[in-house]
Amino acid sequence: MLYVGKHLISYFLSTFLFISGFNFSELSSLKKVFDSKFKVGVAINKNQIKQKKSKEVDLIKNQFSSLTAENVMKWEEIHPKKNKYNFKISDLIVSMAQENDQDLIGHTLVWHNQIPEWVTRNPDGSLVEKNKLFDNITQHISSVAGRYSGKIKGWDVVNEAILDDGSFRKNDFYNIAGEGYIFKSFEIAQKVDPSAELYYNDFSMYKPEKCDAAIVVANKIKDKGIRIDGIGLQAHWGLDYPTIDEIEQSIIKIYEAGYKVHFTELDIDVLPNLWEIEGADLSDNFKSNDELNPYRKHLPDSISNLLANRYSEIFDLFVKHSNKIERVTFWGLSDGHSWKNDWPAKGRTNYPLLFDKENEPKEAYHDILRRFGKK
Ligand code: GLA
């Protein structure tokens, strides 16, 4: 009886506030709501770093306690040629985070994607020798992580080295140096920025084989006397995958193995997944058509509700395990700029985040603030 009464009061109160145009987000924010639990982060693009649109800048400052550069710190952007670096925009995000008193996550030092060829290949296309690869990795990490030493909360040192079945991804790094490239990367990162936390980061970490393999790699890093602080679970998820139980098991496993848990790239795909693709393998790419792109103009209420419910159940889980989770970062600020509009099929209209393409809060955002804001 008491239970029903409490819910009725809360229902009438919310309805009243909704009708009277009351906006919870004016009073609160994601970072405030989860302040005592975990950091809430956002990945931002070049224009957002340059602070072009004030509405975006306000959201970034007011809603989030951690920033990640969506692209500008990736190898091809920051270090395109052996002796050429582009630090202009990455310097800007460093000062932006400092000015706003936000954590900054460095993303990412060693990853097989968005990387120039010279790192792993000779001019004739053959793989470079292991020594040469290690020189390149050492130079890269020393100059990039070294430049920002003391200013970065944590680095995604190695990204996506493991396949979903738990075996190593046979990328150029692996084909040249085996898993040694992972140890080398962490060793150098630890040396050049001793105060930064160091993470291994990957997608589909809810798959037990993959999660277990990441823990094995992390343990090997530690056994070599090299530091690794946390494991990043990217969290490119859908409305119906993974299950809450799968996510929960991965949180518990990583925590019990002694690593900090970071959800590093959260977004929820609402579009049909006719290929049963999970994760974020950028080599998957398909042509779009009407069946695959059903919500060109707007998101129907039924799907918007599903998205809000999905975010609620995910945040319920995060709150339940907030003693184990350090940070939850959204992969993008608002729907208009999300990479999910172009992957795994180009040119679709997706709705994966908490803010719409006009940078207005969506139902999912309001639900989260209502649910967790007043306890
Ligand atoms: C991976 C990477 C991110 C980003 C996404 C998709 O998850 O870690 O940097 O590139 O793919 O854009």
CSV table of C-alpha atoms and ligand atoms in Angstrom, one decimal:
chain,number,residue,atom,x,y,z
A,1,MET,CA,0.0,0.0,0.0
A,2,LEU,CA,2.8,2.4,1.1
A,3,TYR,CA,4.7,1.4,-2.1
A,4,VAL,CA,1.7,2.1,-4.4
A,5,GLY,CA,1.1,5.4,-2.6
A,6,LYS,CA,4.7,6.5,-3.0
A,7,HIS,CA,4.6,5.8,-6.7
A,8,LEU,CA,1.2,7.6,-7.2
A,9,ILE,CA,2.6,10.7,-5.5
A,10,SER,CA,5.7,10.6,-7.6
A,11,TYR,CA,3.6,10.1,-10.7
A,12,PHE,CA,1.3,13.1,-10.0
A,13,LEU,CA,4.3,15.3,-9.1
A,14,SER,CA,6.2,14.4,-12.3
A,15,THR,CA,3.1,15.0,-14.4
A,16,PHE,CA,2.4,18.3,-12.7
A,17,LEU,CA,6.0,19.4,-13.1
A,18,PHE,CA,6.0,18.2,-16.7
A,19,ILE,CA,2.7,20.1,-17.6
A,20,SER,CA,3.9,23.2,-15.9
A,21,GLY,CA,7.0,23.2,-18.1
A,22,PHE,CA,9.4,22.5,-15.3
A,23,ASN,CA,12.8,21.4,-16.6
A,24,PHE,CA,14.9,19.2,-14.3
A,25,SER,CA,18.0,19.8,-16.3
A,26,GLU,CA,18.0,23.5,-15.3
A,27,LEU,CA,18.4,22.4,-11.7
A,28,SER,CA,20.6,19.4,-12.1
A,29,SER,CA,23.0,17.7,-14.5
A,30,LEU,CA,24.4,14.3,-15.2
A,31,LYS,CA,27.7,15.2,-13.5
A,32,LYS,CA,25.8,16.4,-10.4
A,33,VAL,CA,23.5,13.5,-10.2
A,34,PHE,CA,26.3,10.9,-10.3
A,35,ASP,CA,28.8,13.0,-8.5
A,36,SER,CA,29.3,10.7,-5.5
A,37,LYS,CA,29.2,7.6,-7.7
A,38,PHE,CA,31.3,7.9,-10.9
A,39,LYS,CA,32.5,10.5,-13.4
A,40,VAL,CA,30.3,11.1,-16.4
A,41,GLY,CA,32.3,11.8,-19.5
A,42,VAL,CA,31.8,12.8,-23.1
A,43,ALA,CA,33.8,12.4,-26.3
A,44,ILE,CA,34.0,15.6,-28.2
A,45,ASN,CA,34.9,16.4,-31.8
A,46,LYS,CA,37.2,19.1,-33.3
A,47,ASN,CA,34.5,21.8,-33.6
A,48,GLN,CA,33.4,21.2,-30.0
A,49,ILE,CA,37.0,21.5,-28.8
A,50,LYS,CA,37.3,24.8,-30.8
A,51,GLN,CA,34.1,25.8,-28.9
A,52,LYS,CA,32.3,26.9,-32.0
A,53,LYS,CA,28.7,26.6,-30.7
A,54,SER,CA,27.8,28.0,-27.3
A,55,LYS,CA,24.9,25.6,-26.8
A,56,GLU,CA,27.3,22.6,-27.2
A,57,VAL,CA,30.0,24.3,-25.0
A,58,ASP,CA,27.4,24.8,-22.2
A,59,LEU,CA,26.3,21.2,-22.3
A,60,ILE,CA,29.9,20.0,-22.3
A,61,LYS,CA,30.8,22.2,-19.3
A,62,ASN,CA,27.7,21.7,-17.3
A,63,GLN,CA,26.8,18.1,-17.8
A,64,PHE,CA,30.1,16.3,-17.8
A,65,SER,CA,33.0,15.8,-15.4
A,66,SER,CA,35.4,14.1,-17.9
A,67,LEU,CA,36.4,14.7,-21.5
A,68,THR,CA,37.8,12.4,-24.2
A,69,ALA,CA,38.9,13.6,-27.7
A,70,GLU,CA,36.8,11.6,-30.2
A,71,ASN,CA,39.6,11.7,-32.8
A,72,VAL,CA,42.2,14.4,-32.4
A,73,MET,CA,44.6,12.4,-30.2
A,74,LYS,CA,44.5,9.3,-32.5
A,75,TRP,CA,47.9,8.6,-34.2
A,76,GLU,CA,46.9,9.6,-37.7
A,77,GLU,CA,45.7,13.0,-36.5
A,78,ILE,CA,48.3,13.9,-33.9
A,79,HIS,CA,51.4,12.3,-35.5
A,80,PRO,CA,50.7,11.8,-39.2
A,81,LYS,CA,54.4,11.7,-40.3
A,82,LYS,CA,57.5,10.4,-38.6
A,83,ASN,CA,58.6,13.9,-37.7
A,84,LYS,CA,55.3,15.8,-38.0
A,85,TYR,CA,52.9,16.4,-35.1
A,86,ASN,CA,49.6,18.3,-34.9
A,87,PHE,CA,49.3,19.4,-31.3
A,88,LYS,CA,47.1,22.5,-31.9
A,89,ILE,CA,43.7,21.0,-31.2
A,90,SER,CA,44.9,18.5,-28.6
A,91,ASP,CA,46.5,21.4,-26.7
A,92,LEU,CA,43.1,23.0,-26.8
A,93,ILE,CA,41.2,20.1,-25.2
A,94,VAL,CA,43.9,19.9,-22.5
A,95,SER,CA,43.3,23.5,-21.5
A,96,MET,CA,39.6,23.2,-21.9
A,97,ALA,CA,39.5,20.3,-19.4
A,98,GLN,CA,41.8,22.3,-17.0
A,99,GLU,CA,39.6,25.4,-17.2
A,100,ASN,CA,36.4,23.4,-16.6
A,101,ASP,CA,38.0,21.3,-13.9
A,102,GLN,CA,37.2,18.1,-15.8
A,103,ASP,CA,39.3,14.9,-16.1
A,104,LEU,CA,40.8,14.4,-19.5
A,105,ILE,CA,41.2,10.9,-21.0
A,106,GLY,CA,43.9,10.4,-23.6
A,107,HIS,CA,42.5,8.3,-26.5
A,108,THR,CA,44.4,6.4,-27.8
A,109,LEU,CA,48.1,5.7,-28.1
A,110,VAL,CA,48.3,2.3,-29.9
A,111,TRP,CA,45.5,1.1,-32.1
A,112,HIS,CA,45.4,-0.6,-35.5
A,113,ASN,CA,42.9,1.9,-36.9
A,114,GLN,CA,43.3,5.6,-37.8
A,115,ILE,CA,47.0,5.1,-37.9
A,116,PRO,CA,49.5,6.1,-40.7
A,117,GLU,CA,51.1,3.3,-42.7
A,118,TRP,CA,54.7,4.2,-41.9
A,119,VAL,CA,54.2,3.0,-38.3
A,120,THR,CA,54.1,-0.7,-39.3
A,121,ARG,CA,55.0,-0.8,-43.0
A,122,ASN,CA,58.0,-0.1,-45.2
A,123,PRO,CA,57.6,2.1,-48.3
A,124,ASP,CA,57.4,-1.2,-50.3
A,125,GLY,CA,54.4,-2.4,-48.2
A,126,SER,CA,56.3,-5.0,-46.2
A,127,LEU,CA,56.1,-5.1,-42.4
A,128,VAL,CA,58.8,-3.3,-40.6
A,129,GLU,CA,61.2,-5.1,-38.3
A,130,LYS,CA,60.3,-5.4,-34.6
A,131,ASN,CA,63.0,-3.0,-33.5
A,132,LYS,CA,61.7,-0.4,-35.9
A,133,LEU,CA,58.2,-0.9,-34.7
A,134,PHE,CA,59.3,-0.5,-31.1
A,135,ASP,CA,61.2,2.7,-32.0
A,136,ASN,CA,58.1,4.1,-33.6
A,137,ILE,CA,55.9,3.2,-30.6
A,138,THR,CA,58.5,4.7,-28.2
A,139,GLN,CA,58.8,7.9,-30.1
A,140,HIS,CA,55.1,8.3,-30.5
A,141,ILE,CA,54.2,7.7,-26.8
A,142,SER,CA,57.1,9.7,-25.5
A,143,SER,CA,56.2,12.7,-27.6
A,144,VAL,CA,52.4,12.6,-27.2
A,145,ALA,CA,52.0,11.3,-23.7
A,146,GLY,CA,55.2,13.1,-22.7
A,147,ARG,CA,53.9,16.4,-23.9
A,148,TYR,CA,50.8,16.2,-21.6
A,149,SER,CA,52.5,14.5,-18.7
A,150,GLY,CA,50.8,15.4,-15.5
A,151,LYS,CA,47.7,16.7,-17.3
A,152,ILE,CA,46.0,13.5,-18.3
A,153,LYS,CA,43.8,11.5,-15.9
A,154,GLY,CA,44.3,8.3,-17.8
A,155,TRP,CA,45.5,7.0,-21.2
A,156,ASP,CA,43.8,4.3,-23.3
A,157,VAL,CA,47.2,2.9,-24.0
A,158,VAL,CA,46.2,0.0,-26.2
A,159,ASN,CA,42.9,-0.2,-28.0
A,160,GLU,CA,41.2,-3.3,-29.4
A,161,ALA,CA,44.0,-5.9,-29.4
A,162,ILE,CA,41.7,-8.8,-28.7
A,163,LEU,CA,39.0,-10.5,-30.9
A,164,ASP,CA,35.6,-11.5,-29.6
A,165,ASP,CA,36.7,-15.1,-29.2
A,166,GLY,CA,39.5,-14.1,-26.9
A,167,SER,CA,42.4,-14.6,-29.3
A,168,PHE,CA,44.7,-11.8,-30.3
A,169,ARG,CA,43.7,-9.6,-33.2
A,170,LYS,CA,46.2,-10.3,-36.0
A,171,ASN,CA,46.9,-6.7,-36.8
A,172,ASP,CA,50.3,-5.4,-38.1
A,173,PHE,CA,51.5,-4.9,-34.5
A,174,TYR,CA,50.8,-8.4,-33.6
A,175,ASN,CA,52.2,-9.9,-36.8
A,176,ILE,CA,55.4,-8.0,-36.2
A,177,ALA,CA,55.9,-8.4,-32.4
A,178,GLY,CA,53.3,-10.7,-31.0
A,179,GLU,CA,51.7,-9.5,-27.7
A,180,GLY,CA,55.1,-7.8,-26.9
A,181,TYR,CA,53.8,-4.6,-28.5
A,182,ILE,CA,51.2,-4.3,-25.8
A,183,PHE,CA,53.8,-4.6,-23.0
A,184,LYS,CA,56.1,-2.2,-24.8
A,185,SER,CA,53.3,0.4,-25.1
A,186,PHE,CA,52.4,0.2,-21.4
A,187,GLU,CA,56.1,0.3,-20.3
A,188,ILE,CA,56.7,3.5,-22.3
A,189,ALA,CA,53.5,5.2,-21.2
A,190,GLN,CA,54.3,4.5,-17.5
A,191,LYS,CA,57.7,5.9,-18.0
A,192,VAL,CA,56.7,9.2,-19.7
A,193,ASP,CA,53.6,10.0,-17.6
A,194,PRO,CA,53.9,8.3,-14.2
A,195,SER,CA,50.9,10.1,-12.9
A,196,ALA,CA,48.4,9.1,-15.6
A,197,GLU,CA,46.3,6.0,-15.1
A,198,LEU,CA,46.8,3.4,-17.8
A,199,TYR,CA,44.0,1.5,-19.4
A,200,TYR,CA,43.4,-1.4,-21.9
A,201,ASN,CA,40.3,-0.5,-23.9
A,202,ASP,CA,38.1,-2.7,-26.1
A,203,PHE,CA,34.5,-3.3,-27.4
A,204,SER,CA,32.2,-6.2,-26.7
A,205,MET,CA,33.8,-6.8,-23.4
A,206,TYR,CA,30.5,-8.3,-22.1
A,207,LYS,CA,31.5,-11.4,-24.1
A,208,PRO,CA,33.1,-13.7,-21.4
A,209,GLU,CA,35.9,-15.0,-23.7
A,210,LYS,CA,37.0,-11.5,-24.6
A,211,CYS,CA,36.7,-10.1,-21.0
A,212,ASP,CA,38.7,-13.1,-19.7
A,213,ALA,CA,41.4,-12.6,-22.3
A,214,ALA,CA,41.7,-8.8,-21.5
A,215,ILE,CA,42.2,-9.7,-17.8
A,216,VAL,CA,44.9,-12.3,-18.8
A,217,VAL,CA,46.7,-9.6,-20.8
A,218,ALA,CA,46.4,-7.1,-17.9
A,219,ASN,CA,47.8,-9.7,-15.5
A,220,LYS,CA,50.7,-10.4,-17.8
A,221,ILE,CA,51.4,-6.6,-17.9
A,222,LYS,CA,51.5,-6.5,-14.1
A,223,ASP,CA,53.6,-9.7,-13.9
A,224,LYS,CA,56.2,-7.9,-15.9
A,225,GLY,CA,56.3,-5.1,-13.3
A,226,ILE,CA,54.5,-2.7,-15.6
A,227,ARG,CA,51.5,-0.7,-14.3
A,228,ILE,CA,48.0,-1.0,-15.7
A,229,ASP,CA,45.2,0.6,-13.7
A,230,GLY,CA,42.0,-0.1,-15.4
A,231,ILE,CA,40.1,-1.8,-18.2
A,232,GLY,CA,37.9,0.2,-20.6
A,233,LEU,CA,34.6,-1.4,-21.8
A,234,GLN,CA,33.6,0.6,-24.9
A,235,ALA,CA,29.8,0.0,-24.5
A,236,HIS,CA,28.7,0.5,-28.1
A,237,TRP,CA,25.4,-1.3,-27.4
A,238,GLY,CA,21.9,-1.8,-28.8
A,239,LEU,CA,18.4,-1.7,-27.5
A,240,ASP,CA,18.4,-5.5,-27.0
A,241,TYR,CA,22.1,-6.4,-26.6
A,242,PRO,CA,24.0,-7.1,-24.4
A,243,THR,CA,21.9,-8.4,-21.5
A,244,ILE,CA,22.2,-6.6,-18.2
A,245,ASP,CA,23.4,-9.8,-16.8
A,246,GLU,CA,26.2,-10.0,-19.3
A,247,ILE,CA,27.3,-6.5,-18.5
A,248,GLU,CA,27.1,-7.2,-14.8
A,249,GLN,CA,29.3,-10.2,-15.0
A,250,SER,CA,32.0,-8.2,-16.9
A,251,ILE,CA,31.9,-5.5,-14.2
A,252,ILE,CA,32.3,-8.0,-11.4
A,253,LYS,CA,35.1,-10.0,-13.1
A,254,ILE,CA,37.2,-7.0,-13.9
A,255,TYR,CA,36.8,-5.5,-10.5
A,256,GLU,CA,37.6,-8.8,-8.7
A,257,ALA,CA,40.7,-9.1,-10.9
A,258,GLY,CA,41.9,-5.8,-9.4
A,259,TYR,CA,41.2,-3.4,-12.2
A,260,LYS,CA,39.2,-0.2,-12.3
A,261,VAL,CA,36.2,-0.4,-14.5
A,262,HIS,CA,35.6,2.4,-17.0
A,263,PHE,CA,32.7,2.5,-19.5
A,264,THR,CA,34.5,4.4,-22.1
A,265,GLU,CA,32.3,4.8,-25.3
A,266,LEU,CA,28.6,4.4,-24.4
A,267,ASP,CA,26.0,4.8,-27.1
A,268,ILE,CA,22.8,2.8,-27.8
A,269,ASP,CA,22.0,2.0,-31.5
A,270,VAL,CA,18.2,2.1,-32.1
A,271,LEU,CA,18.3,1.1,-35.8
A,272,PRO,CA,17.6,-2.3,-37.2
A,273,ASN,CA,20.6,-4.5,-37.0
A,274,LEU,CA,19.9,-6.9,-39.9
A,275,TRP,CA,23.4,-8.2,-39.8
A,276,GLU,CA,23.5,-9.1,-36.1
A,277,ILE,CA,26.6,-7.0,-35.7
A,278,GLU,CA,27.7,-6.2,-32.2
A,279,GLY,CA,30.6,-4.1,-31.1
A,280,ALA,CA,32.5,-1.6,-33.2
A,281,ASP,CA,34.6,-3.3,-35.9
A,282,LEU,CA,35.2,-0.4,-38.3
A,283,SER,CA,35.9,-2.8,-41.2
A,284,ASP,CA,32.2,-3.7,-41.2
A,285,ASN,CA,30.4,-1.4,-43.6
A,286,PHE,CA,27.1,-1.8,-45.5
A,287,LYS,CA,25.0,0.2,-47.9
A,288,SER,CA,21.9,1.9,-46.3
A,289,ASN,CA,18.4,1.6,-47.6
A,290,ASP,CA,14.8,2.4,-46.4
A,291,GLU,CA,14.5,-0.7,-44.4
A,292,LEU,CA,17.7,0.0,-42.6
A,293,ASN,CA,17.0,3.7,-42.1
A,294,PRO,CA,13.4,3.8,-40.9
A,295,TYR,CA,13.4,7.0,-38.7
A,296,ARG,CA,14.8,9.6,-41.2
A,297,LYS,CA,12.7,12.5,-39.9
A,298,HIS,CA,12.2,11.7,-36.2
A,299,LEU,CA,12.3,9.0,-33.6
A,300,PRO,CA,8.8,7.5,-33.0
A,301,ASP,CA,7.6,7.7,-29.3
A,302,SER,CA,7.6,3.9,-29.0
A,303,ILE,CA,11.3,3.8,-29.8
A,304,SER,CA,12.1,6.8,-27.8
A,305,ASN,CA,10.5,5.0,-24.8
A,306,LEU,CA,12.5,1.9,-25.5
A,307,LEU,CA,15.7,4.0,-25.5
A,308,ALA,CA,14.8,5.7,-22.3
A,309,ASN,CA,14.0,2.4,-20.6
A,310,ARG,CA,17.2,0.9,-21.9
A,311,TYR,CA,19.3,3.8,-20.5
A,312,SER,CA,17.4,3.5,-17.2
A,313,GLU,CA,18.2,-0.2,-16.8
A,314,ILE,CA,21.8,0.4,-17.8
A,315,PHE,CA,22.2,3.2,-15.2
A,316,ASP,CA,20.4,1.2,-12.6
A,317,LEU,CA,23.2,-1.4,-13.1
A,318,PHE,CA,25.9,1.3,-13.0
A,319,VAL,CA,24.6,2.7,-9.8
A,320,LYS,CA,24.3,-0.8,-8.3
A,321,HIS,CA,28.0,-1.3,-9.0
A,322,SER,CA,29.2,2.3,-8.5
A,323,ASN,CA,31.8,1.1,-6.0
A,324,LYS,CA,33.5,-0.6,-8.9
A,325,ILE,CA,32.9,1.9,-11.7
A,326,GLU,CA,35.1,5.0,-12.0
A,327,ARG,CA,33.6,6.6,-15.1
A,328,VAL,CA,30.9,6.3,-17.7
A,329,THR,CA,31.7,8.2,-20.9
A,330,PHE,CA,29.2,8.8,-23.8
A,331,TRP,CA,30.7,8.5,-27.2
A,332,GLY,CA,29.5,11.8,-28.5
A,333,LEU,CA,27.5,14.7,-27.2
A,334,SER,CA,24.4,14.7,-29.4
A,335,ASP,CA,22.8,12.5,-32.0
A,336,GLY,CA,23.6,14.7,-35.0
A,337,HIS,CA,27.4,14.1,-34.8
A,338,SER,CA,27.4,10.5,-33.6
A,339,TRP,CA,29.5,8.0,-35.6
A,340,LYS,CA,26.5,5.7,-35.4
A,341,ASN,CA,24.9,7.7,-38.3
A,342,ASP,CA,27.6,6.1,-40.5
A,343,TRP,CA,28.3,2.7,-39.0
A,344,PRO,CA,27.8,-0.1,-39.8
A,345,ALA,CA,25.9,1.5,-42.8
A,346,LYS,CA,26.6,5.0,-44.1
A,347,GLY,CA,24.2,7.9,-44.1
A,348,ARG,CA,21.5,6.7,-41.7
A,349,THR,CA,19.8,8.7,-39.0
A,350,ASN,CA,20.5,7.2,-35.6
A,351,TYR,CA,19.5,8.4,-32.1
A,352,PRO,CA,22.1,6.8,-29.7
A,353,LEU,CA,22.7,9.6,-27.2
A,354,LEU,CA,21.0,11.6,-24.5
A,355,PHE,CA,20.8,14.9,-26.5
A,356,ASP,CA,19.1,15.2,-29.9
A,357,LYS,CA,20.6,16.8,-33.0
A,358,GLU,CA,19.5,20.3,-31.8
A,359,ASN,CA,21.4,19.5,-28.6
A,360,GLU,CA,18.1,19.3,-26.6
A,361,PRO,CA,17.8,16.7,-23.8
A,362,LYS,CA,15.8,13.7,-24.9
A,363,GLU,CA,13.3,11.6,-22.9
A,364,ALA,CA,16.1,9.3,-21.9
A,365,TYR,CA,18.0,12.2,-20.3
A,366,HIS,CA,15.0,13.4,-18.4
A,367,ASP,CA,14.3,9.9,-17.2
A,368,ILE,CA,17.8,9.5,-15.9
A,369,LEU,CA,17.6,12.8,-14.0
A,370,ARG,CA,14.2,12.0,-12.6
A,371,ARG,CA,15.3,8.5,-11.6
A,372,PHE,CA,18.6,9.3,-10.0
A,373,GLY,CA,18.4,13.0,-9.2
A,374,LYS,CA,16.4,13.0,-6.0
A,375,LYS,CA,17.7,10.3,-3.7
B,1,GLA,C1,36.3,2.6,-31.5
B,1,GLA,C2,37.3,3.6,-31.1
B,1,GLA,C3,36.8,5.0,-31.0
B,1,GLA,C4,35.9,5.3,-32.2
B,1,GLA,C5,34.9,4.2,-32.4
B,1,GLA,C6,34.0,4.5,-33.5
B,1,GLA,O1,35.4,2.3,-30.5
B,1,GLA,O2,37.9,3.3,-29.8
B,1,GLA,O3,37.9,5.8,-31.0
B,1,GLA,O4,36.7,5.4,-33.4
B,1,GLA,O5,35.5,3.0,-32.6
B,1,GLA,O6,34.2,5.8,-34.1
